[in-house]
DNA sequence: CCAAAAGTGTTACGATTACACCCATGT
DNA sequence: ACATGGGTGTAATCGTAACACTTTTGG
């Protein structure tokens, strides 16, 4: 008689409850090289493997809140822009218990965030994107690959650069960032045309001092 | 002293556990019109609102398993192709308890799947995509919009058409499907060029009978 | 005043769009 | 036989990519 539990079980209270975590691919952009933040921790099955930073979602927080919390704990930085990548739920992705994770990515400037060992973190370090350690713990190798392609796509057609640049920046700085992240060389004139056509930046009419040529500074337009 | 619970709480067992559901935007393609499957159920806060079909994830199943299970329960169809859209975790998205949901979409042919009322489903029906009821329950209006744009993107550059076509189909049938889903009219010659260039289809050298002109049948190439 | 970086326009190319007729088959 | 839908190529257009010199500023 109680065979009717197939739809809309959302409302039932006897349903299975599951640990939920977020894992974050924190990409770092350092003048010409592109990095990923990894940690090793002191406990658990993947003690000796590098991992994406991650943490459990708690009672009164959204996944985004959780990602923020984790990232703040590690880097001390707030108000970072996150993008959701996707959810992972393979049964054995965690060796001990059932855990699903939602992967996010963020873009930061490492120089702004001295790393500190906190909590059960034993080591934390930036790795060059083309020298990523093999065999990340859990399924984090997969998460990282997915986050990376997702991030590149977003960059190309949505100009999502997170907090990688100061509020006012030159087009050359922006182009540099693109080239580093995409790993390609771009034509200066075509790049400027393309970016300015998107109509997302505005000229501040200020010049950046201390650099030859006196480049103009741009900023993001206020959103309407 | 126990302040160090910020990272890698995945391994802790005292962490918060959360109800997890999947909701599925099941899009239906019926010769020239494009539909979405919605249900009303007999219980709960959103008794009188239309909802995407959804259900709770259980102990020994992945999110994908769960989506399959739910869809099977509703339509009796198996081996449908799913695509993940994203996760939703707003604190008050469910009025009674904390529930996060992962949204998927699927593409089916309604004609293959007579609808039946099962479980706590009171009504189930296909709605024309341009006559969607207002005020879906929970945040399902949002999920549906997101799933729809996601699905159109996938269609355009990945040729993801799920199980909407028979194994062997004519290019006209495929074009028809595109036009219905994207809501635009396409040029026959350009369409054929574009599709065949993708190099995902192969000619079976059979002709479809019963239709004038004797169109060739195509099928998906074996994946390499 | 010299070196370094900023800034700017035009042409060439490839990709996409528009467009019309003949052929095969079912009735 | 005729009506319906299948199948095919070319020219025009648009967006993207290639390319080099002058101007500004710091040292």
Short mmCIF file of C-alpha atoms (C1' of nucleotides) in Angstrom, two decimals:
data_model
loop_
_atom_site.label_atom_id
_atom_site.label_comp_id
_atom_site.label_asym_id
_atom_site.label_seq_id
_atom_site.Cartn_x
_atom_site.Cartn_y
_atom_site.Cartn_z
CA UNK A 1 0.00 0.00 0.00
CA UNK A 2 2.91 2.25 0.56
CA UNK A 3 4.37 1.67 -2.87
CA UNK A 4 3.62 5.15 -4.07
CA UNK A 5 6.82 6.90 -3.28
CA UNK A 6 8.07 7.64 -6.68
CA UNK A 7 7.21 11.26 -7.32
CA UNK A 8 7.44 14.42 -5.31
CA UNK A 9 9.01 12.84 -2.36
CA UNK A 10 10.36 16.26 -1.65
CA UNK A 11 7.72 16.73 0.95
CA UNK A 12 8.29 13.50 2.78
CA UNK A 13 10.37 13.72 5.89
CA UNK A 14 11.45 10.11 6.02
CA UNK A 15 13.55 10.46 2.92
CA UNK A 16 17.24 9.79 2.68
CA UNK A 17 19.45 12.70 3.65
CA UNK A 18 22.84 13.16 2.21
CA UNK A 19 26.03 15.03 2.96
CA UNK A 20 26.52 17.83 0.51
CA UNK A 21 29.79 19.60 -0.10
CA UNK A 22 31.11 22.22 -2.42
CA UNK A 23 34.51 21.97 -4.03
CA UNK A 24 36.07 24.99 -5.58
CA UNK A 25 38.54 25.27 -8.38
CA UNK A 26 40.26 28.50 -7.42
CA UNK A 27 42.16 29.72 -10.43
CA UNK A 28 44.89 32.24 -9.87
CA UNK A 29 46.20 34.66 -12.39
CA UNK A 30 49.71 35.93 -11.88
CA UNK A 31 51.06 38.19 -14.56
CA UNK A 32 51.61 35.74 -17.33
CA UNK A 33 50.94 32.44 -15.63
CA UNK A 34 47.84 30.67 -14.61
CA UNK A 35 47.48 28.59 -11.49
CA UNK A 36 45.20 26.39 -9.45
CA UNK A 37 44.97 26.27 -5.67
CA UNK A 38 45.32 22.82 -4.10
CA UNK A 39 45.45 21.57 -0.55
CA UNK A 40 46.61 18.54 1.33
CA UNK A 41 44.96 17.77 4.59
CA UNK A 42 45.99 16.03 7.74
CA UNK A 43 43.17 13.50 7.95
CA UNK A 44 41.08 11.22 5.84
CA UNK A 45 41.60 8.72 3.11
CA UNK A 46 43.21 11.17 0.79
CA UNK A 47 45.75 12.40 3.30
CA UNK A 48 48.58 12.20 0.85
CA UNK A 49 46.85 13.46 -2.23
CA UNK A 50 46.26 16.96 -3.44
CA UNK A 51 42.66 18.16 -3.42
CA UNK A 52 40.56 21.08 -4.46
CA UNK A 53 39.54 23.07 -1.43
CA UNK A 54 36.09 22.06 -0.35
CA UNK A 55 33.77 21.91 2.58
CA UNK A 56 30.42 20.70 3.78
CA UNK A 57 27.28 22.70 3.29
CA UNK A 58 25.65 23.56 6.58
CA UNK A 59 22.16 24.10 7.78
CA UNK A 60 21.52 27.73 7.09
CA UNK A 61 23.59 28.31 4.03
CA UNK A 62 23.20 27.95 0.32
CA UNK A 63 25.77 26.24 -1.83
CA UNK A 64 27.07 29.65 -2.82
CA UNK A 65 27.34 30.70 0.83
CA UNK A 66 29.23 27.53 1.48
CA UNK A 67 31.67 28.10 -1.34
CA UNK A 68 32.23 31.62 -0.05
CA UNK A 69 32.85 30.36 3.44
CA UNK A 70 35.37 27.79 2.32
CA UNK A 71 37.23 30.21 0.15
CA UNK A 72 37.27 32.85 2.86
CA UNK A 73 38.67 30.37 5.32
CA UNK A 74 41.50 29.54 2.95
CA UNK A 75 42.45 32.81 1.38
CA UNK A 76 40.83 35.44 3.54
CA UNK A 77 39.20 36.95 0.50
CA UNK A 78 35.55 37.92 0.28
CA UNK A 79 33.18 39.03 -2.43
CA UNK A 80 34.66 36.76 -5.00
CA UNK A 81 32.63 35.89 -8.00
CA UNK A 82 31.69 32.22 -8.26
CA UNK A 83 30.33 30.21 -11.08
CA UNK A 84 28.68 26.86 -10.65
CA UNK A 85 30.09 24.07 -12.74
CA UNK A 86 27.97 21.02 -11.97
CA UNK A 87 27.03 18.38 -9.40
CA UNK A 88 28.81 15.04 -8.93
CA UNK A 89 27.10 12.14 -7.26
CA UNK A 90 28.81 8.87 -8.12
CA UNK A 91 28.19 6.35 -5.35
CA UNK A 92 31.79 5.68 -4.55
CA UNK A 93 33.28 9.06 -5.13
CA UNK A 94 33.91 9.30 -1.41
CA UNK A 95 35.46 6.14 0.02
CA UNK A 96 33.85 6.30 3.44
CA UNK A 97 30.42 7.76 3.16
CA UNK A 98 27.95 8.99 0.63
CA UNK A 99 28.68 12.56 -0.36
CA UNK A 100 27.58 14.56 -3.32
CA UNK A 101 29.45 17.65 -4.28
CA UNK A 102 28.71 20.73 -6.30
CA UNK A 103 31.73 22.16 -8.02
CA UNK A 104 32.31 25.89 -8.43
CA UNK A 105 35.13 27.89 -9.78
CA UNK A 106 36.53 31.27 -8.78
CA UNK A 107 39.18 33.56 -10.17
CA UNK A 108 41.57 35.38 -7.85
CA UNK A 109 44.90 37.16 -7.77
CA UNK A 110 47.16 35.12 -5.50
CA UNK A 111 49.27 38.14 -4.60
CA UNK A 112 46.33 39.56 -2.66
CA UNK A 113 45.96 36.47 -0.56
CA UNK A 114 48.84 35.11 1.44
CA UNK A 115 48.20 31.47 2.13
CA UNK A 116 47.94 30.18 5.66
CA UNK A 117 47.48 26.73 7.05
CA UNK A 118 44.15 26.56 8.82
CA UNK A 119 41.91 23.82 10.06
CA UNK A 120 42.99 20.39 8.93
CA UNK A 121 44.95 21.75 6.04
CA UNK A 122 48.46 20.45 6.05
CA UNK A 123 49.71 22.02 2.87
CA UNK A 124 48.27 24.57 0.53
CA UNK A 125 49.88 25.76 -2.65
CA UNK A 126 49.43 27.23 -6.08
CA UNK A 127 50.24 24.90 -8.96
CA UNK A 128 50.95 25.96 -12.45
CA UNK A 129 48.11 24.81 -14.66
CA UNK A 130 50.42 22.86 -16.87
CA UNK A 131 52.08 21.14 -13.95
CA UNK A 132 49.16 19.81 -12.04
CA UNK A 133 50.03 16.89 -9.78
CA UNK A 134 48.73 13.56 -10.98
CA UNK A 135 46.13 11.62 -9.07
CA UNK A 136 44.22 14.24 -7.21
CA UNK A 137 42.09 12.76 -4.43
CA UNK A 138 38.45 11.82 -4.86
CA UNK A 139 37.26 12.71 -8.35
CA UNK A 140 38.93 16.08 -8.17
CA UNK A 141 40.92 15.54 -11.33
CA UNK A 142 37.65 15.34 -13.18
CA UNK A 143 36.19 18.36 -11.37
CA UNK A 144 39.23 20.40 -12.20
CA UNK A 145 39.10 19.54 -15.89
CA UNK A 146 35.40 20.35 -16.06
CA UNK A 147 35.83 23.61 -14.17
CA UNK A 148 38.66 24.64 -16.44
CA UNK A 149 36.76 24.21 -19.68
CA UNK A 150 33.66 25.80 -18.17
CA UNK A 151 35.69 28.79 -17.09
CA UNK A 152 37.25 29.27 -20.48
CA UNK A 153 33.86 29.18 -22.15
CA UNK A 154 32.50 31.77 -19.75
CA UNK A 155 35.47 34.00 -20.31
CA UNK A 156 35.10 33.97 -24.04
CA UNK A 157 31.51 34.87 -24.43
CA UNK A 158 30.53 36.48 -21.16
CA UNK A 159 33.64 38.45 -20.17
CA UNK A 160 33.52 36.85 -16.73
CA UNK A 161 36.88 37.70 -15.25
CA UNK A 162 35.99 37.64 -11.59
CA UNK A 163 38.19 39.84 -9.47
CA UNK A 164 41.32 39.33 -11.46
CA UNK A 165 41.79 42.96 -12.36
CA UNK A 166 41.76 46.17 -10.34
CA UNK A 167 38.64 48.31 -10.68
CA UNK A 168 40.33 50.41 -13.30
CA UNK A 169 42.51 48.61 -15.77
CA UNK A 170 44.04 49.04 -19.17
CA UNK A 171 43.05 47.07 -22.23
CA UNK A 172 46.54 45.67 -22.39
CA UNK A 173 46.14 44.23 -18.89
CA UNK A 174 42.86 42.66 -19.91
CA UNK A 175 44.36 41.24 -23.06
CA UNK A 176 47.24 39.83 -21.08
CA UNK A 177 44.80 38.03 -18.84
CA UNK A 178 42.95 36.58 -21.80
CA UNK A 179 46.15 35.36 -23.35
CA UNK A 180 47.30 33.76 -20.14
CA UNK A 181 44.03 32.01 -19.45
CA UNK A 182 43.30 30.85 -22.95
CA UNK A 183 46.91 30.07 -23.64
CA UNK A 184 46.83 31.81 -27.00
CA UNK A 185 48.24 34.98 -28.45
CA UNK A 186 45.74 37.59 -29.61
CA UNK A 187 45.89 40.44 -32.07
CA UNK A 188 45.81 43.77 -30.25
CA UNK A 189 43.51 45.62 -32.63
CA UNK A 190 41.06 42.79 -33.07
CA UNK A 191 40.95 42.21 -29.35
CA UNK A 192 40.13 45.84 -28.60
CA UNK A 193 37.43 45.92 -31.25
CA UNK A 194 35.83 42.76 -29.94
CA UNK A 195 35.90 43.79 -26.30
CA UNK A 196 34.65 47.32 -26.86
CA UNK A 197 31.85 46.05 -29.10
CA UNK A 198 30.54 44.04 -26.18
CA UNK A 199 29.74 47.40 -24.64
CA UNK A 200 30.55 46.28 -21.13
CA UNK A 201 33.46 48.58 -20.43
CA UNK A 202 33.68 52.34 -20.19
CA UNK A 203 36.56 54.72 -20.56
CA UNK A 204 37.44 56.59 -17.37
CA UNK A 205 39.45 59.22 -19.27
CA UNK A 206 42.24 58.67 -16.79
CA UNK A 207 45.63 57.49 -17.82
CA UNK A 208 47.62 54.92 -16.00
CA UNK A 209 50.82 56.51 -14.79
CA UNK A 210 54.16 54.82 -14.42
CA UNK A 211 53.80 53.00 -17.71
CA UNK A 212 55.05 54.13 -21.06
CA UNK A 213 52.58 55.22 -23.66
CA UNK A 214 50.10 56.48 -21.07
CA UNK A 215 47.36 53.89 -21.56
CA UNK A 216 43.75 54.75 -20.79
CA UNK A 217 42.03 53.11 -17.87
CA UNK A 218 38.72 51.38 -18.30
CA UNK A 219 36.17 50.06 -15.85
CA UNK A 220 33.07 47.90 -16.03
CA UNK A 221 29.92 49.80 -16.78
CA UNK A 222 27.31 49.95 -14.07
CA UNK A 223 24.80 47.20 -14.71
CA UNK A 224 21.43 48.46 -15.78
CA UNK B 1 39.36 24.62 20.37
CA UNK B 2 36.97 23.04 17.95
CA UNK B 3 36.97 26.02 15.67
CA UNK B 4 38.71 24.23 12.86
CA UNK B 5 35.80 22.94 10.89
CA UNK B 6 36.16 25.03 7.86
CA UNK B 7 37.84 22.86 5.32
CA UNK B 8 37.36 19.32 4.16
CA UNK B 9 34.52 18.59 6.42
CA UNK B 10 33.60 15.96 3.92
CA UNK B 11 35.05 13.36 6.15
CA UNK B 12 33.29 14.38 9.30
CA UNK B 13 30.24 12.44 10.18
CA UNK B 14 28.61 15.05 12.37
CA UNK B 15 27.98 17.31 9.42
CA UNK B 16 24.62 18.55 8.33
CA UNK B 17 22.73 16.25 6.00
CA UNK B 18 20.28 17.51 3.52
CA UNK B 19 17.42 16.27 1.42
CA UNK B 20 18.41 16.15 -2.20
CA UNK B 21 15.99 15.94 -5.08
CA UNK B 22 16.14 16.00 -8.82
CA UNK B 23 13.62 17.88 -10.90
CA UNK B 24 13.33 17.16 -14.55
CA UNK B 25 12.22 19.38 -17.35
CA UNK B 26 10.85 16.76 -19.74
CA UNK B 27 10.49 18.38 -23.12
CA UNK B 28 8.22 16.72 -25.61
CA UNK B 29 8.42 17.05 -29.32
CA UNK B 30 5.26 16.40 -31.25
CA UNK B 31 5.46 16.94 -34.95
CA UNK B 32 5.55 20.69 -35.08
CA UNK B 33 4.97 21.63 -31.49
CA UNK B 34 7.09 21.63 -28.44
CA UNK B 35 5.86 20.78 -24.99
CA UNK B 36 6.77 20.46 -21.35
CA UNK B 37 5.51 17.84 -18.94
CA UNK B 38 4.01 19.16 -15.70
CA UNK B 39 2.30 17.53 -12.77
CA UNK B 40 0.01 18.49 -9.95
CA UNK B 41 0.08 16.43 -6.86
CA UNK B 42 -2.34 15.59 -4.15
CA UNK B 43 -0.34 16.69 -1.15
CA UNK B 44 1.96 19.42 0.04
CA UNK B 45 2.15 23.16 -0.02
CA UNK B 46 1.98 23.38 -3.75
CA UNK B 47 -1.07 21.18 -4.11
CA UNK B 48 -2.71 23.52 -6.55
CA UNK B 49 0.29 24.54 -8.57
CA UNK B 50 1.87 22.88 -11.53
CA UNK B 51 5.33 21.43 -10.98
CA UNK B 52 8.14 19.83 -12.86
CA UNK B 53 8.26 16.13 -12.08
CA UNK B 54 10.80 15.48 -9.40
CA UNK B 55 11.74 13.13 -6.64
CA UNK B 56 14.11 12.53 -3.80
CA UNK B 57 17.48 10.96 -4.29
CA UNK B 58 17.86 7.78 -2.33
CA UNK B 59 20.64 5.97 -0.63
CA UNK B 60 22.12 3.84 -3.36
CA UNK B 61 21.51 5.96 -6.40
CA UNK B 62 23.24 8.77 -8.19
CA UNK B 63 21.44 11.89 -9.25
CA UNK B 64 21.23 10.49 -12.73
CA UNK B 65 19.77 7.23 -11.41
CA UNK B 66 17.26 9.26 -9.52
CA UNK B 67 16.22 11.28 -12.54
CA UNK B 68 15.83 8.05 -14.49
CA UNK B 69 13.72 6.54 -11.76
CA UNK B 70 11.42 9.52 -11.60
CA UNK B 71 11.00 9.71 -15.31
CA UNK B 72 10.37 5.99 -15.58
CA UNK B 73 7.72 6.19 -12.92
CA UNK B 74 5.92 8.91 -14.83
CA UNK B 75 6.27 7.92 -18.44
CA UNK B 76 7.34 4.32 -18.39
CA UNK B 77 10.26 5.14 -20.63
CA UNK B 78 13.83 4.06 -20.01
CA UNK B 79 17.20 4.83 -21.49
CA UNK B 80 16.45 8.45 -22.01
CA UNK B 81 19.30 10.83 -22.39
CA UNK B 82 19.60 13.39 -19.57
CA UNK B 83 21.56 16.54 -19.30
CA UNK B 84 22.30 18.24 -16.04
CA UNK B 85 21.33 21.87 -15.84
CA UNK B 86 22.45 23.06 -12.40
CA UNK B 87 21.84 22.87 -8.66
CA UNK B 88 19.49 25.14 -6.71
CA UNK B 89 19.91 25.66 -3.02
CA UNK B 90 18.10 28.81 -1.85
CA UNK B 91 17.18 28.44 1.80
CA UNK B 92 13.47 28.96 1.38
CA UNK B 93 12.92 27.32 -1.93
CA UNK B 94 10.98 24.63 -0.14
CA UNK B 95 8.47 26.05 2.33
CA UNK B 96 8.65 23.25 4.87
CA UNK B 97 12.12 21.88 5.00
CA UNK B 98 15.57 22.37 3.58
CA UNK B 99 15.88 20.76 0.18
CA UNK B 100 18.37 21.29 -2.56
CA UNK B 101 17.57 20.16 -6.03
CA UNK B 102 19.54 19.35 -9.12
CA UNK B 103 17.72 20.10 -12.32
CA UNK B 104 17.99 17.94 -15.42
CA UNK B 105 16.31 17.99 -18.73
CA UNK B 106 15.24 15.21 -21.07
CA UNK B 107 13.76 15.05 -24.53
CA UNK B 108 11.03 12.56 -25.37
CA UNK B 109 8.29 11.83 -27.85
CA UNK B 110 5.00 12.02 -25.94
CA UNK B 111 3.28 9.64 -28.38
CA UNK B 112 5.46 6.81 -27.08
CA UNK B 113 4.43 7.39 -23.50
CA UNK B 114 0.82 7.39 -22.48
CA UNK B 115 0.50 9.30 -19.25
CA UNK B 116 -0.87 7.65 -16.14
CA UNK B 117 -1.59 8.97 -12.70
CA UNK B 118 0.69 7.28 -10.23
CA UNK B 119 1.78 7.90 -6.70
CA UNK B 120 0.67 11.23 -5.34
CA UNK B 121 0.26 12.69 -8.79
CA UNK B 122 -3.17 14.17 -9.23
CA UNK B 123 -2.80 15.54 -12.70
CA UNK B 124 -0.16 15.18 -15.33
CA UNK B 125 -0.17 16.88 -18.69
CA UNK B 126 1.82 18.21 -21.59
CA UNK B 127 1.76 21.98 -21.94
CA UNK B 128 2.63 23.84 -25.05
CA UNK B 129 5.86 25.73 -24.44
CA UNK B 130 4.25 29.01 -25.28
CA UNK B 131 1.34 28.42 -22.95
CA UNK B 132 3.05 27.49 -19.75
CA UNK B 133 0.89 28.03 -16.69
CA UNK B 134 1.93 30.97 -14.55
CA UNK B 135 3.24 30.49 -11.06
CA UNK B 136 4.71 27.07 -11.06
CA UNK B 137 5.30 25.75 -7.55
CA UNK B 138 8.62 26.09 -5.71
CA UNK B 139 11.18 27.75 -7.96
CA UNK B 140 10.20 25.59 -10.89
CA UNK B 141 9.51 28.55 -13.13
CA UNK B 142 13.17 29.42 -12.84
CA UNK B 143 14.31 25.84 -13.33
CA UNK B 144 12.22 25.53 -16.44
CA UNK B 145 13.60 28.72 -17.98
CA UNK B 146 17.16 27.66 -17.23
CA UNK B 147 16.61 24.16 -18.57
CA UNK B 148 15.09 25.53 -21.73
CA UNK B 149 17.97 27.81 -22.61
CA UNK B 150 20.47 25.13 -21.65
CA UNK B 151 18.74 22.64 -23.90
CA UNK B 152 18.69 24.98 -26.87
CA UNK B 153 22.39 25.68 -26.48
CA UNK B 154 23.17 21.98 -26.38
CA UNK B 155 21.07 21.34 -29.44
CA UNK B 156 22.79 23.99 -31.49
CA UNK B 157 26.37 23.04 -30.98
CA UNK B 158 26.30 19.46 -29.83
CA UNK B 159 23.44 17.95 -31.83
CA UNK B 160 21.98 16.54 -28.62
CA UNK B 161 18.53 15.45 -29.61
CA UNK B 162 17.97 12.73 -27.06
CA UNK B 163 15.56 10.07 -28.16
CA UNK B 164 13.36 12.34 -30.20
CA UNK B 165 13.94 10.59 -33.47
CA UNK B 166 13.80 6.97 -34.53
CA UNK B 167 17.15 5.27 -35.07
CA UNK B 168 16.93 5.97 -38.76
CA UNK B 169 15.51 9.30 -39.77
CA UNK B 170 15.45 11.67 -42.68
CA UNK B 171 17.13 15.02 -42.73
CA UNK B 172 13.73 16.65 -43.13
CA UNK B 173 12.59 15.07 -39.89
CA UNK B 174 15.68 16.36 -38.15
CA UNK B 175 15.22 19.81 -39.58
CA UNK B 176 11.63 19.82 -38.48
CA UNK B 177 12.73 19.06 -34.96
CA UNK B 178 15.24 21.86 -34.99
CA UNK B 179 12.70 24.32 -36.25
CA UNK B 180 10.17 23.32 -33.63
CA UNK B 181 12.59 23.48 -30.76
CA UNK B 182 14.36 26.64 -31.74
CA UNK B 183 11.19 28.29 -32.93
CA UNK B 184 12.80 29.47 -36.14
CA UNK B 185 12.58 28.57 -39.79
CA UNK B 186 15.72 27.22 -41.41
CA UNK B 187 16.93 27.02 -44.96
CA UNK B 188 16.91 23.46 -46.22
CA UNK B 189 20.19 23.53 -48.10
CA UNK B 190 22.11 25.39 -45.44
CA UNK B 191 20.78 23.13 -42.75
CA UNK B 192 21.87 19.99 -44.58
CA UNK B 193 25.32 21.39 -45.23
CA UNK B 194 25.78 22.36 -41.61
CA UNK B 195 24.57 19.06 -40.18
CA UNK B 196 26.54 16.87 -42.55
CA UNK B 197 29.68 18.90 -41.94
CA UNK B 198 29.46 17.99 -38.27
CA UNK B 199 30.23 14.48 -39.43
CA UNK B 200 28.02 12.84 -36.84
CA UNK B 201 25.51 11.22 -39.16
CA UNK B 202 25.87 8.54 -41.75
CA UNK B 203 23.79 7.62 -44.74
CA UNK B 204 22.15 4.21 -44.50
CA UNK B 205 21.44 4.08 -48.26
CA UNK B 206 17.90 3.11 -47.41
CA UNK B 207 14.96 5.18 -48.46
CA UNK B 208 12.02 5.94 -46.27
CA UNK B 209 8.93 4.48 -47.85
CA UNK B 210 5.45 5.87 -47.69
CA UNK B 211 6.63 9.41 -48.23
CA UNK B 212 6.91 11.16 -51.53
CA UNK B 213 10.30 11.91 -52.94
CA UNK B 214 11.86 8.84 -51.34
CA UNK B 215 14.09 10.56 -48.78
CA UNK B 216 17.27 8.89 -47.58
CA UNK B 217 17.51 7.65 -44.05
CA UNK B 218 20.41 8.63 -41.82
CA UNK B 219 21.61 7.38 -38.48
CA UNK B 220 24.13 8.49 -35.88
CA UNK B 221 27.62 7.23 -36.50
CA UNK B 222 29.05 4.81 -34.02
CA UNK B 223 31.10 6.71 -31.53
CA UNK B 224 34.81 6.10 -31.81
"C1'" DC C 1 66.30 61.86 -27.11
"C1'" DC C 2 65.61 57.17 -27.13
"C1'" DA C 3 63.12 52.96 -25.96
"C1'" DA C 4 58.83 50.91 -24.86
"C1'" DA C 5 54.19 50.50 -25.00
"C1'" DA C 6 49.63 52.64 -26.64
"C1'" DG C 7 46.61 53.48 -30.03
"C1'" DT C 8 44.43 53.25 -34.53
"C1'" DG C 9 42.01 51.39 -40.04
"C1'" DT C 10 41.99 48.69 -44.06
"C1'" DT C 11 42.16 44.59 -46.77
"C1'" DA C 12 41.75 39.51 -47.32
"C1'" DC C 13 39.54 35.52 -46.13
"C1'" DG C 14 36.34 32.21 -44.53
"C1'" DA C 15 31.78 31.32 -42.86
"C1'" DT C 16 27.03 32.12 -43.19
"C1'" DT C 17 22.99 33.49 -45.59
"C1'" DA C 18 19.84 33.94 -49.44
"C1'" DC C 19 17.92 31.95 -53.25
"C1'" DA C 20 15.28 28.38 -57.45
"C1'" DC C 21 15.01 24.47 -60.07
"C1'" DC C 22 14.83 19.43 -61.26
"C1'" DC C 23 14.03 14.66 -59.55
"C1'" DA C 24 11.83 10.78 -57.14
"C1'" DT C 25 7.90 8.74 -55.33
"C1'" DG C 26 2.98 8.04 -53.77
"C1'" DT C 27 -1.66 8.44 -54.94
"C1'" DA D 1 -0.30 12.20 -64.69
"C1'" DC D 2 0.17 15.08 -61.23
"C1'" DA D 3 1.04 16.71 -56.77
"C1'" DT D 4 4.05 16.50 -52.91
"C1'" DG D 5 8.20 16.53 -50.85
"C1'" DG D 6 13.47 15.41 -51.68
"C1'" DG D 7 17.58 16.78 -53.23
"C1'" DT D 8 21.24 19.92 -55.00
"C1'" DG D 9 24.99 24.66 -56.15
"C1'" DT D 10 26.23 29.47 -56.53
"C1'" DA D 11 26.51 34.34 -55.55
"C1'" DA D 12 26.17 38.00 -51.93
"C1'" DT D 13 26.96 39.31 -47.36
"C1'" DC D 14 28.78 39.48 -42.89
"C1'" DG D 15 31.95 38.59 -39.32
"C1'" DT D 16 36.68 37.38 -38.26
"C1'" DA D 17 41.58 37.48 -38.95
"C1'" DA D 18 45.81 39.50 -40.74
"C1'" DC D 19 48.65 43.20 -40.91
"C1'" DA D 20 52.23 48.25 -39.85
"C1'" DC D 21 52.81 52.69 -38.61
"C1'" DT D 22 52.37 56.97 -35.60
"C1'" DT D 23 51.80 58.85 -30.89
"C1'" DT D 24 52.61 59.13 -26.05
"C1'" DT D 25 55.22 58.71 -22.09
"C1'" DG D 26 59.03 57.16 -18.82
"C1'" DG D 27 63.68 56.92 -18.09
#
